[in-house]
mmCIF file of C-alpha atoms in Angstrom:
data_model
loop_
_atom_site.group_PDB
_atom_site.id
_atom_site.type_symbol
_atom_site.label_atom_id
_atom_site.label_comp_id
_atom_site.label_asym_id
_atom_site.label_seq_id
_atom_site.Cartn_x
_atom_site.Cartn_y
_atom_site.Cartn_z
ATOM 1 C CA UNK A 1124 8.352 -0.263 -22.279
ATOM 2 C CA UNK A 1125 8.837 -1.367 -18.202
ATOM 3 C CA UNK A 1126 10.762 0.651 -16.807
ATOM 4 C CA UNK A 1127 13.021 -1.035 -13.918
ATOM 5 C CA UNK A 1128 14.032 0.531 -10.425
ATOM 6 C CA UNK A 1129 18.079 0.746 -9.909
ATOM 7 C CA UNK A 1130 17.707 -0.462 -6.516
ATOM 8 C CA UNK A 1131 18.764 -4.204 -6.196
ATOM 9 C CA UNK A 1132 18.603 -6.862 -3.569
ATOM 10 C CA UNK A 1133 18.181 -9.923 -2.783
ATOM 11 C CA UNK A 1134 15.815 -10.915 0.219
ATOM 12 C CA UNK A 1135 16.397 -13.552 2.502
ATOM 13 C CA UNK A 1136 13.298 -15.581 3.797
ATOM 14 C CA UNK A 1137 14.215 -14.879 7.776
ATOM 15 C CA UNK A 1138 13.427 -11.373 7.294
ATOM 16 C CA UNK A 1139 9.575 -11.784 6.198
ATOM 17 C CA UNK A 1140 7.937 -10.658 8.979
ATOM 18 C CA UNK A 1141 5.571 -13.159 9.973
ATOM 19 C CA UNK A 1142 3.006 -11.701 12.483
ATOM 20 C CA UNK A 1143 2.040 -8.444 13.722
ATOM 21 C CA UNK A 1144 4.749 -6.657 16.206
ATOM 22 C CA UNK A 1145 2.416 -6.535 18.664
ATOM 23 C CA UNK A 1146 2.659 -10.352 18.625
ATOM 24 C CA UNK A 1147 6.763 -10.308 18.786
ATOM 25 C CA UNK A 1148 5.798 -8.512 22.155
ATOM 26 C CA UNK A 1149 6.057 -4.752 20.995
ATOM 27 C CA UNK A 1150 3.408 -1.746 20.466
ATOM 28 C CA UNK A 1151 2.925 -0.994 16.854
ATOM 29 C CA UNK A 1152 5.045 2.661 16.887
ATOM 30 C CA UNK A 1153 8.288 0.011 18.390
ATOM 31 C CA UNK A 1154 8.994 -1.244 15.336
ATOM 32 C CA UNK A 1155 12.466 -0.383 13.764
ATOM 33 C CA UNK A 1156 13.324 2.905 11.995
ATOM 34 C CA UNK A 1157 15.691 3.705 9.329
ATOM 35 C CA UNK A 1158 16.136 7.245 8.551
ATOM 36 C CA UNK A 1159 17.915 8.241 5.256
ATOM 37 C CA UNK A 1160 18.736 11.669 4.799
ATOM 38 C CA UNK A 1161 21.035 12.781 2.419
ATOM 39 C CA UNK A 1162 23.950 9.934 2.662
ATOM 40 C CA UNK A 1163 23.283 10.239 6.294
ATOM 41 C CA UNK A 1164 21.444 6.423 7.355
ATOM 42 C CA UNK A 1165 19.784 6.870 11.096
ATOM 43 C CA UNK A 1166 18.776 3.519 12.727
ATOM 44 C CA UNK A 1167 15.977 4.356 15.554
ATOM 45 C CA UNK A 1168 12.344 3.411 16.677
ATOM 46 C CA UNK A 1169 8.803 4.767 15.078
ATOM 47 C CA UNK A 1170 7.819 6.013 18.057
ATOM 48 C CA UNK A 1171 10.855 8.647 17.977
ATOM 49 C CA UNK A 1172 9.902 9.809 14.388
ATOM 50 C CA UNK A 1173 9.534 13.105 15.651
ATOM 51 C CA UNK A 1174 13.466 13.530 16.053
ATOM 52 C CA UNK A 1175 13.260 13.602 12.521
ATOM 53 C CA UNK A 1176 10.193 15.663 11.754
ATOM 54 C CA UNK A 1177 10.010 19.776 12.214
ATOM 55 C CA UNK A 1178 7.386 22.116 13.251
ATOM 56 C CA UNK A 1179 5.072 22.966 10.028
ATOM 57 C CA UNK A 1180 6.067 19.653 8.671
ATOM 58 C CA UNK A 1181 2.936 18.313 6.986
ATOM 59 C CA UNK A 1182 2.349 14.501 6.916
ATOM 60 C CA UNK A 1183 -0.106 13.101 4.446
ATOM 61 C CA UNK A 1184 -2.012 9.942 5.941
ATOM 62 C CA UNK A 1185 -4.321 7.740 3.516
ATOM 63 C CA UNK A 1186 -7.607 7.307 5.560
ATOM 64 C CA UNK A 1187 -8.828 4.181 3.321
ATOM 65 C CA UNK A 1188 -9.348 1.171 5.753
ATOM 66 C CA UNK A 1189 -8.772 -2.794 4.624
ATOM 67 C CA UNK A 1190 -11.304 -4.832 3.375
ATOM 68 C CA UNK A 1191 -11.488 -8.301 4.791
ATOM 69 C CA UNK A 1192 -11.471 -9.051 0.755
ATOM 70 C CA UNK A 1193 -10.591 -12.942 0.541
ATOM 71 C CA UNK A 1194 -13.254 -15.391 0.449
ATOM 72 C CA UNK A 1195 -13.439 -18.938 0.040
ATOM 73 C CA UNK A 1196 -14.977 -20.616 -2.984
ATOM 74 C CA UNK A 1197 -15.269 -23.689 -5.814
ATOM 75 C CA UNK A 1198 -14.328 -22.756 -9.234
ATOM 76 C CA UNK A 1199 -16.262 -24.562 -11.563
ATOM 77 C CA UNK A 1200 -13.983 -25.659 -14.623
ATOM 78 C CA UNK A 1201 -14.361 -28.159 -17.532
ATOM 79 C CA UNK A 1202 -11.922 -30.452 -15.486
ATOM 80 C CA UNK A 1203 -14.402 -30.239 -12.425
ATOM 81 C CA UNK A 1204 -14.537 -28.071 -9.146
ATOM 82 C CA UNK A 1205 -11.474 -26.685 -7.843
ATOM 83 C CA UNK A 1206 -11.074 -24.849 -4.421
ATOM 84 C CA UNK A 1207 -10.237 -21.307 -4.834
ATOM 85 C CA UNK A 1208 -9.748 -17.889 -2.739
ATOM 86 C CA UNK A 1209 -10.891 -14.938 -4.199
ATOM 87 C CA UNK A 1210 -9.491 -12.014 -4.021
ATOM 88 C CA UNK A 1211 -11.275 -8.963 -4.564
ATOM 89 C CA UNK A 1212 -9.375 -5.889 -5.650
ATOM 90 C CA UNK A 1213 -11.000 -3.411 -7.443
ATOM 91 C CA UNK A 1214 -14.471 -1.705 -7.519
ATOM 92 C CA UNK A 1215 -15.427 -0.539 -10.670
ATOM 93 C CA UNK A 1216 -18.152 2.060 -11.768
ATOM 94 C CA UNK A 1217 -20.326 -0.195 -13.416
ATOM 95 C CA UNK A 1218 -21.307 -2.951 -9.988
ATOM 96 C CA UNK A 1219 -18.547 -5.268 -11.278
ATOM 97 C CA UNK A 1220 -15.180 -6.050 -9.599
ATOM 98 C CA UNK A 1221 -12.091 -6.756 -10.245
ATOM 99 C CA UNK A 1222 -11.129 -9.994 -8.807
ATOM 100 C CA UNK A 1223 -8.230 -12.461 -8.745
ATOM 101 C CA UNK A 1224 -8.127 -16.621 -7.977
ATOM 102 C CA UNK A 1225 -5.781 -18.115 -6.115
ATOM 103 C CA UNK A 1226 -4.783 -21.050 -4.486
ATOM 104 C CA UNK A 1227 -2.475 -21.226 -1.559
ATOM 105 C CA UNK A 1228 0.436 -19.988 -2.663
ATOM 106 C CA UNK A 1229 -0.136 -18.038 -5.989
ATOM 107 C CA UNK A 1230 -2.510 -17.014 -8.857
ATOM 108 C CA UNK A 1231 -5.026 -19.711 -10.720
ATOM 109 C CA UNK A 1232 -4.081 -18.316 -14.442
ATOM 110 C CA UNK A 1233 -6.329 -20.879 -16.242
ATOM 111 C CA UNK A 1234 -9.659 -18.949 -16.087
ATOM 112 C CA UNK A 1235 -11.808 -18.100 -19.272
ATOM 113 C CA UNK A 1236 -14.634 -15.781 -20.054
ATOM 114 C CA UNK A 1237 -17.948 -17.399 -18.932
ATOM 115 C CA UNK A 1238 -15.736 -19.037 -15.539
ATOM 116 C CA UNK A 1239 -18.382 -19.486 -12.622
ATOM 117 C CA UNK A 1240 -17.711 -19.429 -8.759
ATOM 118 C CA UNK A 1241 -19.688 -21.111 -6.089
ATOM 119 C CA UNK A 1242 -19.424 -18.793 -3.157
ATOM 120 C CA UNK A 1243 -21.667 -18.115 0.292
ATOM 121 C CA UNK A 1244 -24.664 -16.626 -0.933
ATOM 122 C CA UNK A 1245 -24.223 -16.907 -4.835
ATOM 123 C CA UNK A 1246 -21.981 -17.400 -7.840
ATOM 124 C CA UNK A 1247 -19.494 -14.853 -8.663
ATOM 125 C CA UNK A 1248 -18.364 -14.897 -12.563
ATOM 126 C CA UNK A 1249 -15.604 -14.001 -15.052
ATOM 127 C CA UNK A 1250 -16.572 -11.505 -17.749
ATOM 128 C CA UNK A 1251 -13.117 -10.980 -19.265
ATOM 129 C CA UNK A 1252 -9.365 -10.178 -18.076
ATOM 130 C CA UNK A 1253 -8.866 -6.640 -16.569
ATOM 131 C CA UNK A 1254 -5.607 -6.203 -18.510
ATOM 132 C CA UNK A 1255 -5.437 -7.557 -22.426
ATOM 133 C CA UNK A 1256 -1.782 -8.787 -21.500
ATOM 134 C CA UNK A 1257 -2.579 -11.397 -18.122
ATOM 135 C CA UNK A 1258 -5.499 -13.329 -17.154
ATOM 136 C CA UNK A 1259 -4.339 -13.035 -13.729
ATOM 137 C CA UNK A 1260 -6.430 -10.362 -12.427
ATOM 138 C CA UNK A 1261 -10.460 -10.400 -13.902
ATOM 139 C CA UNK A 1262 -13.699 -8.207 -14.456
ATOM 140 C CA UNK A 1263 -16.506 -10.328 -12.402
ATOM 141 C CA UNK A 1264 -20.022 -9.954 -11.464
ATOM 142 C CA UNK A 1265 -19.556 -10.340 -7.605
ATOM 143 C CA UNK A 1266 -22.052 -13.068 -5.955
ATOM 144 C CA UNK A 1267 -24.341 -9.847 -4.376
ATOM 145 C CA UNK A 1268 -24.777 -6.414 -5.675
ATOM 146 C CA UNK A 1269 -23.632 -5.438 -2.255
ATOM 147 C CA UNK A 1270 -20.166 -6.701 -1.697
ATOM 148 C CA UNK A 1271 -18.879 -4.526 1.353
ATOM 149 C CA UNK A 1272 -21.594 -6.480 3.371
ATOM 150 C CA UNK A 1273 -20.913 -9.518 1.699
ATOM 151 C CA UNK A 1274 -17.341 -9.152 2.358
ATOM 152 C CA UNK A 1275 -17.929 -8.160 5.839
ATOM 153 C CA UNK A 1276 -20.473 -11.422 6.522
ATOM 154 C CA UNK A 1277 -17.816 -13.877 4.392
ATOM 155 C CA UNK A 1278 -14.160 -12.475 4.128
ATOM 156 C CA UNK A 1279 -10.513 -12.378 5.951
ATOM 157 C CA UNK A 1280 -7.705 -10.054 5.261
ATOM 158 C CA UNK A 1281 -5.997 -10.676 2.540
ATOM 159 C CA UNK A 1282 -2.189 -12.563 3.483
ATOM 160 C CA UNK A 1283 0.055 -14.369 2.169
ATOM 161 C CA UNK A 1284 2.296 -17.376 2.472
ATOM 162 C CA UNK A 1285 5.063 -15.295 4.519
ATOM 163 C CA UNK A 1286 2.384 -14.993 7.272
ATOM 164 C CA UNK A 1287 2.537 -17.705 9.127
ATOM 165 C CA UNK A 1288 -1.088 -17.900 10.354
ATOM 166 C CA UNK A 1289 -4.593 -15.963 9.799
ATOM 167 C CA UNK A 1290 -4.886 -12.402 11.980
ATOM 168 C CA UNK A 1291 -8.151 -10.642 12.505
ATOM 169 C CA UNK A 1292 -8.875 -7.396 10.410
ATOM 170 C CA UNK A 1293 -7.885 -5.367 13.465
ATOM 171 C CA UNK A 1294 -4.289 -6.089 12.408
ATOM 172 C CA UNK A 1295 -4.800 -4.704 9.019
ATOM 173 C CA UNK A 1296 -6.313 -1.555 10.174
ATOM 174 C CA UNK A 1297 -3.937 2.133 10.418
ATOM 175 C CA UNK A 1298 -4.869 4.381 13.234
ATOM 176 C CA UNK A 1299 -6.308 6.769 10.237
ATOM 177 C CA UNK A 1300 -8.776 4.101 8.794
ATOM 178 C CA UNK A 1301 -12.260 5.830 7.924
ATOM 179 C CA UNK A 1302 -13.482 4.930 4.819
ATOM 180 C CA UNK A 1303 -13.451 1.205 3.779
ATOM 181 C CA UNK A 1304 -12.037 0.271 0.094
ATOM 182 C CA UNK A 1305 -8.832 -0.799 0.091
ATOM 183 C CA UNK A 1306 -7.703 -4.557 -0.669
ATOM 184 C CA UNK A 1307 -4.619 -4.518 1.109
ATOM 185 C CA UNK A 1308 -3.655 -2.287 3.871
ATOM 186 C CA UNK A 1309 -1.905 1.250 3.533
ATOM 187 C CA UNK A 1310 0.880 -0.602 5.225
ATOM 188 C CA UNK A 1311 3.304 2.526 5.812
ATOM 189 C CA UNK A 1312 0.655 4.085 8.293
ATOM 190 C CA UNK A 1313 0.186 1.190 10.470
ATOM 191 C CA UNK A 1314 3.562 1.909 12.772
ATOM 192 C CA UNK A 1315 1.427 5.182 13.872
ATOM 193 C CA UNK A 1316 -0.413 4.994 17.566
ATOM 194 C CA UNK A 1317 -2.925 7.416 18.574
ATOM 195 C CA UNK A 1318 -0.218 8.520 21.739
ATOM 196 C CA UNK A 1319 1.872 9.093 18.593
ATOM 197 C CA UNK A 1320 0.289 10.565 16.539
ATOM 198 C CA UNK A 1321 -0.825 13.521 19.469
ATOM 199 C CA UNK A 1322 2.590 13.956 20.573
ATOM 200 C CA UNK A 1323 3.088 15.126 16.927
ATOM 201 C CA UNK A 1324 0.866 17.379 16.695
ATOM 202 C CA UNK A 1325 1.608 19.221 20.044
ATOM 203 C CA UNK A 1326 4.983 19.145 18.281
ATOM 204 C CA UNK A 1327 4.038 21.432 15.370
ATOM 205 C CA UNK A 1328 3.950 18.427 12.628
ATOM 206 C CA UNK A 1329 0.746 18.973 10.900
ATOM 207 C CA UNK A 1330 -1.582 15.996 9.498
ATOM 208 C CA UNK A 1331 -3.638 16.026 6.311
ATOM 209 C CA UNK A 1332 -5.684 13.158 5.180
ATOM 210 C CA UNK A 1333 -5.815 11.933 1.702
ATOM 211 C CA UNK A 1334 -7.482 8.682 0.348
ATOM 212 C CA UNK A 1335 -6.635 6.098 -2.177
ATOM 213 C CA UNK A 1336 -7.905 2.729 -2.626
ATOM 214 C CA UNK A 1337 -5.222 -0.190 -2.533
ATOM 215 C CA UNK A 1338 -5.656 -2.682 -5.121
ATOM 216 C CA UNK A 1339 -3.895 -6.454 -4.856
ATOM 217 C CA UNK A 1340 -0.473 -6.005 -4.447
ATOM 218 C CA UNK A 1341 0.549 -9.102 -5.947
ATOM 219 C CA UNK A 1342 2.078 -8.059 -8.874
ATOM 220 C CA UNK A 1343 4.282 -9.542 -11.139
ATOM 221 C CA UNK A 1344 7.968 -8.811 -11.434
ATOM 222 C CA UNK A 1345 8.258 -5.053 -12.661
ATOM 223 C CA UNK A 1346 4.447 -5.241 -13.101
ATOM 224 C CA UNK A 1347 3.422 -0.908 -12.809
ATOM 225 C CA UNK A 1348 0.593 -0.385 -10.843
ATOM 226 C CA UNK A 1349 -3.412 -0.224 -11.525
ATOM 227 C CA UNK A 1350 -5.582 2.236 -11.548
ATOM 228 C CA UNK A 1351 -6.601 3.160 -8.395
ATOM 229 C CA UNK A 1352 -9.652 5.151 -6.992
ATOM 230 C CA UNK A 1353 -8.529 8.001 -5.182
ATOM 231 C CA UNK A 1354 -9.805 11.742 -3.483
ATOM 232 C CA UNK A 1355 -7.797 14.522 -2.609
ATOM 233 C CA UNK A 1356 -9.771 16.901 -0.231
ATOM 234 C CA UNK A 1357 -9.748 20.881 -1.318
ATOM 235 C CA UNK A 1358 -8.744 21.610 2.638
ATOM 236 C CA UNK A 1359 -5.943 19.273 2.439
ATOM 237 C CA UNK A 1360 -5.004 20.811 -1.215
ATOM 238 C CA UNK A 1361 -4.934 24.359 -0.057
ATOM 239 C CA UNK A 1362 -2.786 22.919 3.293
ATOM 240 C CA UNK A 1363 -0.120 21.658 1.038
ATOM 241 C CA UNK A 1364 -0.021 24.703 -1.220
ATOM 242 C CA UNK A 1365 0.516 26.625 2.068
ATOM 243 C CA UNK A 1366 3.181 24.566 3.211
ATOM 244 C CA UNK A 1367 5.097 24.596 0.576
ATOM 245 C CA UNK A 1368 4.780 28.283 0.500
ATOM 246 C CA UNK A 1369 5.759 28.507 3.871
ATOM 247 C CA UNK A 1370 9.371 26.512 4.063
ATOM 248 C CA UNK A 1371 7.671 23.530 5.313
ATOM 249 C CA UNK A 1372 7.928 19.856 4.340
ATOM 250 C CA UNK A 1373 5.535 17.691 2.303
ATOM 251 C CA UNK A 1374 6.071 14.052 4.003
ATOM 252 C CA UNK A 1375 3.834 11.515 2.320
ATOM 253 C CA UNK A 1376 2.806 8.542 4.683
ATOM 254 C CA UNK A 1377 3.036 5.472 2.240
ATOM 255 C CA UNK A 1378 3.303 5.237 -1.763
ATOM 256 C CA UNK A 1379 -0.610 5.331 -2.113
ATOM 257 C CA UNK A 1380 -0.229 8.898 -0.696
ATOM 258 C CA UNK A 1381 2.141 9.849 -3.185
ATOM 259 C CA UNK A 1382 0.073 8.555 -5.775
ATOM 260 C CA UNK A 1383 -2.801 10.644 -4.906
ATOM 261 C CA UNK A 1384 -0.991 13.824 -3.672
ATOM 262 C CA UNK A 1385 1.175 13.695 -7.545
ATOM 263 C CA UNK A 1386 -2.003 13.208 -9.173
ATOM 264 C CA UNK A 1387 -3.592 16.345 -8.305
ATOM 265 C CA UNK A 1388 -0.599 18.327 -9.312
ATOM 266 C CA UNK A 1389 -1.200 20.999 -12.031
ATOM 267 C CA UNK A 1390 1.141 22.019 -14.995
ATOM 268 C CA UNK A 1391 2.082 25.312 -12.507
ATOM 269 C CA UNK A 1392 2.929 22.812 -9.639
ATOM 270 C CA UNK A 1393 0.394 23.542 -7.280
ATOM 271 C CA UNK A 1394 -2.292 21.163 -5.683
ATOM 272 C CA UNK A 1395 -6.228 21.480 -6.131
ATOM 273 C CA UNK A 1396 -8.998 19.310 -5.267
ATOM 274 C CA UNK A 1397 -9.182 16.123 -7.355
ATOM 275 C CA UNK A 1398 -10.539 13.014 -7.236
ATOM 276 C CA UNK A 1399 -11.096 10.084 -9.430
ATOM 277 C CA UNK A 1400 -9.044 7.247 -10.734
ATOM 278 C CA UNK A 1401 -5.143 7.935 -10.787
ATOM 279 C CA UNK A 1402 -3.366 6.089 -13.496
ATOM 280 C CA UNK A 1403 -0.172 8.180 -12.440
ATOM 281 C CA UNK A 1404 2.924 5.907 -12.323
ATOM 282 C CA UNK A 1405 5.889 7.517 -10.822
ATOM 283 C CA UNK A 1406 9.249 6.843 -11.952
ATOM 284 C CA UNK A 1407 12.393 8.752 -13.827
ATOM 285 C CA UNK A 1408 10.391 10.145 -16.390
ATOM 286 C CA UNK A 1409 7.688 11.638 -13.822
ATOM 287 C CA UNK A 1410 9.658 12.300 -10.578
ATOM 288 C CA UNK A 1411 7.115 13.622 -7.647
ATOM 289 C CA UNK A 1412 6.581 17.099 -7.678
ATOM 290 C CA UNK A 1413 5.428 18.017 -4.380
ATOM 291 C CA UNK A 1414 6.300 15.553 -2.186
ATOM 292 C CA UNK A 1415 9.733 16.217 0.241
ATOM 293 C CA UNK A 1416 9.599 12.549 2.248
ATOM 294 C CA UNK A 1417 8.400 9.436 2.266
ATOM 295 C CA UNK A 1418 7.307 7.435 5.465
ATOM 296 C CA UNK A 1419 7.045 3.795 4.053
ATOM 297 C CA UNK A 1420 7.560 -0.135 4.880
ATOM 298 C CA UNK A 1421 10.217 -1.971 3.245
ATOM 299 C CA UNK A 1422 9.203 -3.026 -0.545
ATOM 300 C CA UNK A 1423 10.530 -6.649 -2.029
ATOM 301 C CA UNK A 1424 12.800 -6.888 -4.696
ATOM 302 C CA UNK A 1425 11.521 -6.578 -8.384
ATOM 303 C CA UNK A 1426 8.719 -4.271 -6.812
ATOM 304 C CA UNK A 1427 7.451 -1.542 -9.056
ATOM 305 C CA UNK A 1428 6.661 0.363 -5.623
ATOM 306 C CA UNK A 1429 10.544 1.409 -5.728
ATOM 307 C CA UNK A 1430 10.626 3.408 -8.733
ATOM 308 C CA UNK A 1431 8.438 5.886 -6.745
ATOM 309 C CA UNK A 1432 10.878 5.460 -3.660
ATOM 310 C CA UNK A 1433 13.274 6.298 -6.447
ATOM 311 C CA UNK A 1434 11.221 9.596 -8.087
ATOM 312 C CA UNK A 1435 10.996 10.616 -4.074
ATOM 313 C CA UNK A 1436 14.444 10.254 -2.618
ATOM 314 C CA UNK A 1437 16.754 9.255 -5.632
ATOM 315 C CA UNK A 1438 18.134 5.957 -6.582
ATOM 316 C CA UNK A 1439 21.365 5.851 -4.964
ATOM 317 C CA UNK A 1440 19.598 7.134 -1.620
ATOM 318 C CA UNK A 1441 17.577 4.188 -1.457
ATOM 319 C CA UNK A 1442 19.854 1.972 -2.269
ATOM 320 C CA UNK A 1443 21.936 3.098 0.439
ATOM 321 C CA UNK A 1444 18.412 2.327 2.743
ATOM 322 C CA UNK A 1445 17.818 -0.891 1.776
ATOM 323 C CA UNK A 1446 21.323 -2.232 2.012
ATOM 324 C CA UNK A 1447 21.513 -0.978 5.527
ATOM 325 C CA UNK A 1448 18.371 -2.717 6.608
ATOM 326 C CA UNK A 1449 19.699 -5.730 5.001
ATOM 327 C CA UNK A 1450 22.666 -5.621 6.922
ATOM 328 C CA UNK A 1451 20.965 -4.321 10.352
ATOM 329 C CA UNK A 1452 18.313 -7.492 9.839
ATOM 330 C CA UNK A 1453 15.384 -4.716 9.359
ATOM 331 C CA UNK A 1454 11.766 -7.110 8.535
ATOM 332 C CA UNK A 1455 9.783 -6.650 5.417
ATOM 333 C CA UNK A 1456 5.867 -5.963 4.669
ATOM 334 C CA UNK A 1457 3.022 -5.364 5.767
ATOM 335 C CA UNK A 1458 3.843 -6.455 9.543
ATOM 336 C CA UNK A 1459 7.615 -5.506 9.430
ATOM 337 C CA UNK A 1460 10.107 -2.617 9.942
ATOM 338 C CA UNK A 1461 9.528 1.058 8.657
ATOM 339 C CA UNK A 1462 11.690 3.770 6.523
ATOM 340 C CA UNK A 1463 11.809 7.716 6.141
ATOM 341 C CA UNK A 1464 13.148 9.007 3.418
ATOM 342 C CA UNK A 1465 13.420 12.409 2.900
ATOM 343 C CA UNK A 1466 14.581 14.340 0.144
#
C-alpha cells in the first residue's frame, strides 16, 4: 500500500529555479534559508547556518559525487529509430545498469525486452524492467563494460526541463564529492563552501561523511524510492554513537544521508558499520531513529522524499516550512533555496 506524505502544496512554475545561484550573481552558501524549529520559522542565508548549529553538533555529509549520466542515443524500435537520452541510474552487481529513456520532456514507456540502443562506442540493450509494476526504469547491458569512463568520454549532468539551459558537471558537484556514483546530485550539500564549511568546524560543529548513491529522481507521483548502494564508515558510526551519548545533535545533510545513517541502525538503537544496498523507506511506520535535523533543498509536491522530511521533523512542522517558503517566494531543486529542520 503507498503511503502518502500530509504535506500539501501546490508549486507555481516561477519558483523552479532555473540555473545555478552562482549564475543569479550569488556564491553557493547565499542562497536562502528557512529554519524550522519547533513552530518557530527563521528566514536567513546558508552561509549563517551556524546561528543555528551548536558546538558538538555533528553534521552528516554524503561524499558521493554526480555522474555526468545522460547520453545521447537512437533507439531502435519496430516503428524505426527514435532519438533518445539515456539515463543511467543504477549500477548493479552483475556489470548491468539500470537505465531509463527519455525524450525531452519525460520517460519513453514503450520499450520491450530485446530493445537495442545505438550509442558512441556501442549498443546499449534492454534485458527486462527493473520493477515488475513500470517499464519506465530498465536492466541494460551498458554499450562498454566500463561505463564511468564511458560516461566521462560521452555524458552531461542529468537536468531537466525546469533548467533552462545545459551547465557543466562542476555545477552538480557538493564541496564533499569524493567518490563518483551518484545519478543526480546530493542536492542538500551543494549550498556548503569550503570558507563554510571551516568556519564550522572552528565553531565546534563536527562533520562525518557518509555515502549513498543517488538513483534518478524522476519518480512518479508517490513513487517510494529504489534501492540504493550505500556505506556507512565504522569511524563515522562510533562518532554518532558518541554524540548521541554526549547531548549532541545528529543533523543529516540531505535525505540520502538519512537513508544511510537509518539503515545502519540496530534493534538497541545504536549505529555500526554497514554497507550495502538500503531498501529502507522512511515514513510513519519507520520514523528515523537517530537523526535530530535535516539540512535539505525544497522537495516538489507528490514527492515521496517528504515522508522522510515527515519521519524527521513531523508533519505539521513541515508543513508549516513549506508554506512559508511558498509565501516568502523560496526556489525549488537542485539549484534553488535550502531548509533546516530540526527536531
Amino acid at each position: 500500500m503507498t503511503v502518502h506524505p500530509q504535506t500539501r502544496f501546490v508549486l507555481p512554475d516561477s519558483l523552479n529555479a532555473s540555473e545555478p545561484p552562482e549564475a543569479r550573481g550569488l556564491s553557493r552558501d547565499q542562497v536562502r534559508l528557512l529554519v524550522a524549529e519547533g513552530s518557530t520559522i527563521t528566514h536567513t542565508r546558508f552561509d549563517r547556518i551556524g546561528e543555528h548549529l551548536r558546538p558538538g553538533d555533528l553534521l552528516l555529509v554524503n561524499t558521493s559525487g554526480t555522474l555526468p549520466a545522460a547520453v545521447d542515443g537512437s533507439w531502435i524500435t519496430g516503428a524505426g529509430v527514435a532519438p533518445v537520452v539515456v539515463h543511467f541510474s543504477t549500477a548493479l552487481d552483475d556489470g548491468t545498469w539500470v537505465v531509463e529513456l527519455r525524450d525531452a520532456r519525460s520517460p519513453m514507456l514503450g520499450g520491450t525486452a530485446g530493445d537495442q540502443v545505438e550509442m558512441p562506442e556501442g549498443v546499449l540493450t534492454l534485458l527486462a524492467p527493473y520493477q515488475s509494476e513500470s517499464n519506465r526504469l530498465w536492466r541494460a547491458t551498458p554499450p562498454v563494460p566500463d561505463v564511468l569512463g564511458y560516461l566521462a568520454r560521452h555524458g552531461r549532468p542529468i537536468s531537466y526541463s525546469y533548467v533552462g539551459r545545459r551547465w557543466p558537471l562542476a555545477s552538480y558537484q557538493t564541496v564533499f564529492a569524493r567518490e563518483p556514483g551518484s545519478a543526480e546530485m546530493p542536492s542538500a550539500a551543494r549550498p556548503f563552501s569550503f570558507e563554510l564549511v571551516s568556519h564550522l568546524a572552528a565553531q565546534g560543529v563536527l562533520i562525518a561523511p557518509i555515502l549513498l548513491h543517488c538513483g534518478v529522481s524522476s519518480l512518479e507521483s508517490y513513487e517510494p524510492p529504489l534501492p540504493e548502494r550505500y556505506d556507512v564508515p565504522a569511524h563515522t558510526a562510533r562518532l554518532v554513537n558518541w554524540v548521541r551519548a554526549n547531548g549532541g545533535r545528529v543533523i543529516a545533510v540531505g535525505t540520502t544521508a538519512v537513508r544511510a545513517i537509518e539503515s545502519a541502525v540496530t534493534s538497541d538503537g545504536t549505529v555500526t558499520r554497514s554497507n550495502g544496498w538500503t531498501d529502507l523507506v522512511l515514513g510513519p511506520d519507520h520514523p528515523s531513529r537517530v537523526v535530530d535535523g535535516l539540512i535539505t533543498g525544497m522537495h516538489a509536491p507528490e514527492a515521496s522524499h517528504l515522508l522522510l522530511l515527515e519521519s524527521v521533523a513531523g508533519p505539521d512542522a513541515v508543513q508549516r516550512a513549506y508554506t512559508a517558503a511558498l509565501n516568502e517566494h523560496y526556489l525549488w531543486h537542485e539549484f534553488g533555496d535550502a531548509c533546516l529542520l530540526l527536531r
